[in-house]
XYZ file of C-alpha atoms in Angstrom:
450
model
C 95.789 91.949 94.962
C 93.792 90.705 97.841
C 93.560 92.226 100.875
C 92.553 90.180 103.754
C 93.684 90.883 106.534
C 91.193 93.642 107.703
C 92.978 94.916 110.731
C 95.116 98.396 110.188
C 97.873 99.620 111.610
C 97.685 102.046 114.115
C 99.209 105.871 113.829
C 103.256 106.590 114.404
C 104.775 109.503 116.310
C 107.765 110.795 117.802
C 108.596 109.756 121.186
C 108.164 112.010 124.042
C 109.479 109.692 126.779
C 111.840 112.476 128.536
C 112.388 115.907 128.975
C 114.795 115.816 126.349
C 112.721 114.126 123.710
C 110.337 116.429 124.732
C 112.271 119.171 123.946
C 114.241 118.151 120.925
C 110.394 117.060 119.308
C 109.063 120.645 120.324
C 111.811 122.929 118.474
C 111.783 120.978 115.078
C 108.422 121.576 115.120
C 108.626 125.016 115.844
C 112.109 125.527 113.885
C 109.836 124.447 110.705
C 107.490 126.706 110.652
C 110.318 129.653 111.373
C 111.788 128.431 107.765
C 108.589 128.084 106.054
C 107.730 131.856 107.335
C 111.423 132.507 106.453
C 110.569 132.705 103.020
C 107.342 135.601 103.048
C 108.385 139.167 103.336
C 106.329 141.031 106.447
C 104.032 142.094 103.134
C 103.188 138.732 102.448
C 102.479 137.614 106.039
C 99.648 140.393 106.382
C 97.043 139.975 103.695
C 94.358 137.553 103.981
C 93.044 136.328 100.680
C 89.427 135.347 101.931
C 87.692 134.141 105.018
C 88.597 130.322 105.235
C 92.206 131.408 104.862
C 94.605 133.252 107.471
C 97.082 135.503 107.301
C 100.554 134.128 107.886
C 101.031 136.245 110.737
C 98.324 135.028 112.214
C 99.188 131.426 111.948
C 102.585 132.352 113.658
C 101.591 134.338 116.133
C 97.667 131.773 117.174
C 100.206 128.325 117.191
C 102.515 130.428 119.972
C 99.433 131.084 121.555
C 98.308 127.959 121.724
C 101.398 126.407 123.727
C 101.016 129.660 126.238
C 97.249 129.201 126.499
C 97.713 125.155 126.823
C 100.298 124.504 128.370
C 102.492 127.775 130.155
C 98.786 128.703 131.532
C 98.796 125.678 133.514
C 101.997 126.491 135.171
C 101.549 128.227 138.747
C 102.442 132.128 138.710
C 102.423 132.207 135.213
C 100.556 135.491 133.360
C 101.015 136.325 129.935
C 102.697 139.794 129.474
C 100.440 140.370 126.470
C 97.195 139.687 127.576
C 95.594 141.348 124.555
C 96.979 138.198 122.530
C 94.448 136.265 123.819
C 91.797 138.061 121.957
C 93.849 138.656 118.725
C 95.107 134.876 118.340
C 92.341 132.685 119.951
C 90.891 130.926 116.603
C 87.453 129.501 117.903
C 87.683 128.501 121.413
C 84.816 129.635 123.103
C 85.882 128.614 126.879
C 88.868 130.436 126.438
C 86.842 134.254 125.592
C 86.126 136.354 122.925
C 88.247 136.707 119.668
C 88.922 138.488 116.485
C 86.258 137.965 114.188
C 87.859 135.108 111.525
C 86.946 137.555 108.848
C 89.272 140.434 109.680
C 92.468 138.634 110.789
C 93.928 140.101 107.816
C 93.262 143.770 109.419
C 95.842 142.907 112.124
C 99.138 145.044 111.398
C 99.836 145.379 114.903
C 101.933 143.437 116.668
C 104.051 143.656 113.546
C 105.795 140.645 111.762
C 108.748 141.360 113.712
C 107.164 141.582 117.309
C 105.145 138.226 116.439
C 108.760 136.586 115.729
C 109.517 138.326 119.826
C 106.675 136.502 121.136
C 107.546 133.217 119.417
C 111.008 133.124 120.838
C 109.619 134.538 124.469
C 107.215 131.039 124.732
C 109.794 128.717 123.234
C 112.493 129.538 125.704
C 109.250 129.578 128.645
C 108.150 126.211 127.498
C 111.554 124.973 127.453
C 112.605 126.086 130.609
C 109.473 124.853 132.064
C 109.935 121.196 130.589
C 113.911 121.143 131.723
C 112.887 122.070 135.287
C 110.502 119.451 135.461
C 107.409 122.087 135.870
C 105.026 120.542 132.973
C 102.924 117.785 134.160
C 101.591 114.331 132.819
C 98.457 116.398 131.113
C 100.502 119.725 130.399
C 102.565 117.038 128.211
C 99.763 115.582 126.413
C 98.884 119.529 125.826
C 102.087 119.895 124.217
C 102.160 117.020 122.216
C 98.620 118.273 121.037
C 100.307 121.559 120.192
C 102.852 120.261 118.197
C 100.537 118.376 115.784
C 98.000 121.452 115.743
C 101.213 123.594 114.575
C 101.585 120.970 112.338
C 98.357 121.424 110.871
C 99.131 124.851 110.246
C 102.246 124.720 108.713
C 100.072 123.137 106.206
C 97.373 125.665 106.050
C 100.360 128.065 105.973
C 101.335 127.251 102.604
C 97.781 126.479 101.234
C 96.755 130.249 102.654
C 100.472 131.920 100.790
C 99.126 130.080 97.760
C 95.775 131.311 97.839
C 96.958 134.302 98.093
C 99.799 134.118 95.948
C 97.732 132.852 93.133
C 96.103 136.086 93.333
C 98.683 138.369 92.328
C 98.801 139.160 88.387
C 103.087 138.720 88.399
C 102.528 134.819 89.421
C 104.828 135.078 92.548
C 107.298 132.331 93.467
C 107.499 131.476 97.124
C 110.403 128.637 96.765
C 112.197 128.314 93.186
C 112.456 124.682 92.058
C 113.502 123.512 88.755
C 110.660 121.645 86.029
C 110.090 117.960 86.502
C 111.802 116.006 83.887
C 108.721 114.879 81.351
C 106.893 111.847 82.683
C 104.479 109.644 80.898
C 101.334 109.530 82.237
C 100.823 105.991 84.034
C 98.725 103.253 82.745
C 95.493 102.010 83.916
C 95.468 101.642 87.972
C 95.276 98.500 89.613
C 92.666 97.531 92.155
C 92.844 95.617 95.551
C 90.170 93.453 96.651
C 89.222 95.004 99.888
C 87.468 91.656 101.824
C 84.296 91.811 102.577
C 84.466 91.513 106.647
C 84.667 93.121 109.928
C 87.351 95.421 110.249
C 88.938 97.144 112.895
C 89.812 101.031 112.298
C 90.553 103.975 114.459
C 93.141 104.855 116.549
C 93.699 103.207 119.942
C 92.610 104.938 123.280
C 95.757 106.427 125.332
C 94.563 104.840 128.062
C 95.219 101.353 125.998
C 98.328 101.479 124.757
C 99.836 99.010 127.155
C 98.297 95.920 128.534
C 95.179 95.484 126.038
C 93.961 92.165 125.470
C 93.705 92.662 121.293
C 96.640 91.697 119.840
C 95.731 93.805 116.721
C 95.472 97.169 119.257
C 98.082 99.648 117.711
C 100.128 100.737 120.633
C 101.891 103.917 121.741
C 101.755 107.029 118.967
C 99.683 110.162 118.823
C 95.797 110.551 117.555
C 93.494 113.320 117.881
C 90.087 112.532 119.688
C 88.469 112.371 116.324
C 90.115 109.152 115.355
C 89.346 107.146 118.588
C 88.074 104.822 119.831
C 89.268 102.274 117.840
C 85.648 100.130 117.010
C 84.824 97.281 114.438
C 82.873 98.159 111.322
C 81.391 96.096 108.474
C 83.292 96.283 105.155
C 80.751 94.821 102.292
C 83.303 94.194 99.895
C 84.941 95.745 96.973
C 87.860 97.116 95.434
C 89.805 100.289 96.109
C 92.291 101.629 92.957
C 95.433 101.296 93.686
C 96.777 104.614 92.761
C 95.114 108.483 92.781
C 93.251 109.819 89.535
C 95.800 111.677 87.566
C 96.196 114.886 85.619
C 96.249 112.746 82.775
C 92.715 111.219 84.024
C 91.018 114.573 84.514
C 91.772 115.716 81.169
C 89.927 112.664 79.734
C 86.928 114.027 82.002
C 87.305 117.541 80.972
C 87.953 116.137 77.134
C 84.273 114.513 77.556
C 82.708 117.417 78.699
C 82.446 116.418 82.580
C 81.731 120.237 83.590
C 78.679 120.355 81.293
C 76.977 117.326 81.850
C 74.393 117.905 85.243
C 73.583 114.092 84.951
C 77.207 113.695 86.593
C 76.968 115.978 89.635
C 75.379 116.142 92.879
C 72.161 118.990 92.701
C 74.380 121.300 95.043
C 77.884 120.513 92.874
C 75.933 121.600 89.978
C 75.371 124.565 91.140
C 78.739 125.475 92.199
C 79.652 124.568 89.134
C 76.799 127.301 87.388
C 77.637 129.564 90.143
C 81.043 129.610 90.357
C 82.330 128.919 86.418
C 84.192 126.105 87.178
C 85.522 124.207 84.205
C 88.818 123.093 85.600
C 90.631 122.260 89.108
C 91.303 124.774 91.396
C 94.493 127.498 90.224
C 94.276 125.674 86.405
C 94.267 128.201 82.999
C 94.121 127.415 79.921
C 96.329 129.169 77.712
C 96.583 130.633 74.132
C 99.851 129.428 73.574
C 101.991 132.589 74.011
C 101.079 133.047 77.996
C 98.270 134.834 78.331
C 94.807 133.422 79.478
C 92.631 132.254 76.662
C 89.011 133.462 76.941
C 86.559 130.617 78.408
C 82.685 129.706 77.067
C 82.334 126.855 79.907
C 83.904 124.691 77.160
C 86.934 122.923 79.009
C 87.851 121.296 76.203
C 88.586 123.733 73.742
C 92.314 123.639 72.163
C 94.796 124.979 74.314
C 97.483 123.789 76.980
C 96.613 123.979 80.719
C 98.886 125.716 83.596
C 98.422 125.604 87.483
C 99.244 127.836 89.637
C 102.134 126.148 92.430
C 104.140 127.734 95.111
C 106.935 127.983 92.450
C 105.140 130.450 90.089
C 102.727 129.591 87.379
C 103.480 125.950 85.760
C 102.384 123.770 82.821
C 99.949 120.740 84.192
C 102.284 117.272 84.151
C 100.382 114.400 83.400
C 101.384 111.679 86.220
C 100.990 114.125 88.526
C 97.934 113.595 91.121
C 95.170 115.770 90.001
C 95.080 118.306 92.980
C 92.642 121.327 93.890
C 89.487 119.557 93.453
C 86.393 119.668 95.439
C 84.287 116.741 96.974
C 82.047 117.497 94.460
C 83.831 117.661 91.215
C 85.664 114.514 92.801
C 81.749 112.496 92.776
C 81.326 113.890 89.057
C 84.787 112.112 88.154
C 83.910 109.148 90.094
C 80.566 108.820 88.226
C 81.820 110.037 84.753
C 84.349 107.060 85.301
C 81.988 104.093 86.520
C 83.115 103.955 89.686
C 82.745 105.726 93.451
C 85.004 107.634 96.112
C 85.678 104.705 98.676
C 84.048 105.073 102.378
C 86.536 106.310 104.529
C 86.475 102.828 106.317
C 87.404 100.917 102.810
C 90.199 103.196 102.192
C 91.874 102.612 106.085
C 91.480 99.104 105.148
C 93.015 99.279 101.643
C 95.412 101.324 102.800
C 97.019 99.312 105.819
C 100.640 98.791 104.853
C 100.776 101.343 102.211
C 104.273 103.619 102.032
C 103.900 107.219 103.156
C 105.969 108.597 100.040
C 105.145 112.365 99.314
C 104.916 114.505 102.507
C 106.477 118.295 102.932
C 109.627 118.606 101.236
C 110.307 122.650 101.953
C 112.415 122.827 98.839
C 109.389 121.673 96.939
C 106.056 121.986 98.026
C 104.072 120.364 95.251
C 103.148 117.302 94.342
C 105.311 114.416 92.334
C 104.173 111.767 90.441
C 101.519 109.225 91.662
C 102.676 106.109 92.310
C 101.248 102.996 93.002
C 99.906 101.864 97.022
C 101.389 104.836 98.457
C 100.173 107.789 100.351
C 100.599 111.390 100.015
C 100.616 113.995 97.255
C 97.368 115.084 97.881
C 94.553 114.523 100.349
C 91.820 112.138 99.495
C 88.176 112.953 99.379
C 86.321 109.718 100.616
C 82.205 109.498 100.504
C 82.013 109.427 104.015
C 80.585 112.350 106.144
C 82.735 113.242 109.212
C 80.757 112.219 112.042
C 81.897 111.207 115.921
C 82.872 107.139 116.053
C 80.349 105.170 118.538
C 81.883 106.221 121.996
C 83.729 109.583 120.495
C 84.951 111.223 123.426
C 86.340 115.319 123.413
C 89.470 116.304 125.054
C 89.383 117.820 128.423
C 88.656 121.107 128.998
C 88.532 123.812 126.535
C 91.036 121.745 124.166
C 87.857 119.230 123.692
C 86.187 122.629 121.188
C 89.550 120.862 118.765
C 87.649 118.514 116.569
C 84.241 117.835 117.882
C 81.882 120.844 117.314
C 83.089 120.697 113.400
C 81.356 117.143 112.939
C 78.668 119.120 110.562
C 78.379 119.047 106.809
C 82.174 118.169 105.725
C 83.646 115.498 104.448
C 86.448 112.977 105.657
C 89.589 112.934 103.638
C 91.933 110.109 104.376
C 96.039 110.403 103.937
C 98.071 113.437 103.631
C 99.166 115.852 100.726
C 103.138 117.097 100.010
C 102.323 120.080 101.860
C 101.688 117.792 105.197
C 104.865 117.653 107.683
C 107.013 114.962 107.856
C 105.493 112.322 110.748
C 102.526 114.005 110.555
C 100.634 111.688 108.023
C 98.963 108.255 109.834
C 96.502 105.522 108.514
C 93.780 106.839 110.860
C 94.385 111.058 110.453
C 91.178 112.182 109.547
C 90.692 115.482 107.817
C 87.636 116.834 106.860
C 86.382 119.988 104.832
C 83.377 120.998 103.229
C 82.198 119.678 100.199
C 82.961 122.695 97.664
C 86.486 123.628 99.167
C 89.392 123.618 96.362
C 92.238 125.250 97.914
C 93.400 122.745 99.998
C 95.671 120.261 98.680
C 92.867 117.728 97.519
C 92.640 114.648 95.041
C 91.131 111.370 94.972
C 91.028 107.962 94.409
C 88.490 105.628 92.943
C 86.595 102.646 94.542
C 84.360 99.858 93.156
């Protein structure tokens, strides 16, 4: 397939046209990540499992005080009756003060689970209140909205930071019970879309455009974060972009070839977190000996044996159509080598992408992965080549909401789509994610380019 038309759609949202909208868009948000918690004892919600995660406490308690920060602080008269909150929960926003230190979040007992779940309920019923009577204005809104897609986030991080930690427990907890996948064949060979060689449109369109522009291809109306705007014309040289992810099945045939013991395949610094760190396999995979316990590992991946993961439903054999998940940008270039081809810029995959269906986002009940399928999004995020830098005319946020997204633009990498632990209406053609090059416990894949 041929794609030529190299204009992309433009990110969807949830309206927030009236108070009630407003309102109604606010709780589901918020009413999510109540069930997600719902489902970790207070002992879960306190450990943190190392320093890039957070407790789940803490993501509770810092996405509360976000909206009372963002958007209550604005209101006149209003003072937070916890004022210490603003030290514990603040995450990295240096305009605001001084914080916990990211490393000991997990030391935080106190405010207790319980007392966390108080001050949830106290800013819901202030931000409602304050939206009913008509106290939030135009840019208090646009705070909100922000909040709800930054809670978002970290409903996501929420159940990547229970796994981590999860996975770390020798009695394989289960943190939602599912039954196994009926037994799918792995799929065939992938297709591949010719991605025109052109200029293309991509990004996000300005706010401040979303009515009246004179480019008829100018997605209107919908959220974005500042990182994905302005919407600007870049040159596509021409290729072709797979047309599904690389599968269990397909990093098996790596592993099978010896992929984690040939250096000619990696990147000098992936090589070494590969000798440093003993990787042989994605993240949370173990081979077994056949009768459940681990089997002992030499570095040789492909030694007899069948392969589990670790999921949010206990310990699991690998399934074979499944997108491979858990690996880093770095093993993700070895594969891409090892198999001929490249990980697509993050400008051919937008372009590729346009049109696709958004098929595996959070299903609560779930929380893993299904079967790749063919021009769809979702499963797993996917690592492109491209570093995340600012577009030509990136512009922050206001205020002390502009530290979001802009001071990170440092040695990470853009990944492009969404994973099946991203919310519902979260995932958009333009989202752009970004981690460092040797992080695995996110939910991470990839797919191939040419």
């Amino acid at each position: 397939m041929t794609v030529g038309d190299v204009t992309t759609q433009g990110p969807q949202s949830f309206p927030t046209l009236s108070a009630g909208g407003t309102v109604e868009r606010f709780l589901r948000v918020r009413q999510l990540t109540d069930l997600l918690a719902s489902r970790l004892s207070a002992e879960d919600q306190i450990p943190q499992s190392m320093t890039a995660a957070s407790p789940a406490a803490w993501h509770r308690a810092h996405t509360t005080w976000f909206f009372e920060e963002f958007v209550l602080g604005r209101l006149p008269g209003y003072t937070s009756p916890e004022p210490v909150f603003r030290f514990l929960f603040n995450s990295y926003y240096e305009a605001v003060g001084p914080r916990q230190p990211r490393p000991q979040r997990g030391l935080i007992t106190r405010p207790s689970v319980a007392e966390i779940g108080d001050f949830r309920s106290r800013v819901d019923e202030a931000v409602v209140a304050a939206l009913e009577a008509g106290r939030v204005d135009d840019r208090g809104r646009e705070l909100l909205e922000l909040g709800c897609h930054h809670e978002q986030q970290h409903q996501e991080l929420m159940l990547m930071d229970a796994k981590h930690l999860f996975s770390h427990n020798p009695t394989d907890p289960v943190y939602v019970h599912r039954s196994a996948d009926p037994v799918a064949a792995a799929p065939g060979e992938t297709d591949w879309l010719d991605v025109v060689e052109g200029v293309a449109r991509v990004g996000a369109a300005d706010p401040a455009d979303r009515s009246g522009s004179p480019h008829d291809d100018l997605p209107s109306g919908g959220f974005s974060y500042d990182n994905e705007r302005p919407r600007h014309r870049v040159w596509i040289p021409g290729g072709q972009v797979a047309g599904r992810q690389v599968t269990v099945a397909d990093w098996k045939q790596f592993m099978a070839d010896g992929g984690y013991s040939r250096p000619e395949l990696w990147l000098s610094d992936g090589w070494a977190a590969v000798q440093t760190e003993g990787w042989d396999a994605p993240g949370y995979w173990r081979r077994e000996d056949g009768i459940g316990a681990p089997a002992a590992t030499d570095g040789n991946a492909s030694a007899d044996g069948d392969w589990t993961t670790f999921t949010l439903s206990g310990r699991r054999p690998v399934v074979d159509a499944e997108p491979v998940c858990h690996v880093s940008f770095y093993e993700a270039d070895a594969f891409a080598r090892w198999a001929g081809a490249r990980l697509p810029t993050e400008f051919e995959w937008e372009v590729a992408s346009a049109g696709w269906r958004i098929g595996d986002e959070l299903d609560p009940d779930r929380c893993h992965p299904r079967p790749a399928t063919d021009r769809s999004i979702g499963g797993v995020w996917e690592w492109t080549s491209s570093a995340y830098l600012p577009y030509p005319g990136f512009v922050t946020e206001e205020g002390a909401a502009g530290e979001y997204n802009g001071k990170f633009m440092s040695d990470q990498h853009v990944l492009r789509g969404g994973s099946a632990l991203t919310p519902a209406g979260h995932t958009r053609p333009t989202y752009r994610n970004f981690f460092p090059a040797s992080s695995r416990w996110a939910a991470t894949g990839l797919r191939l380019a040419r």
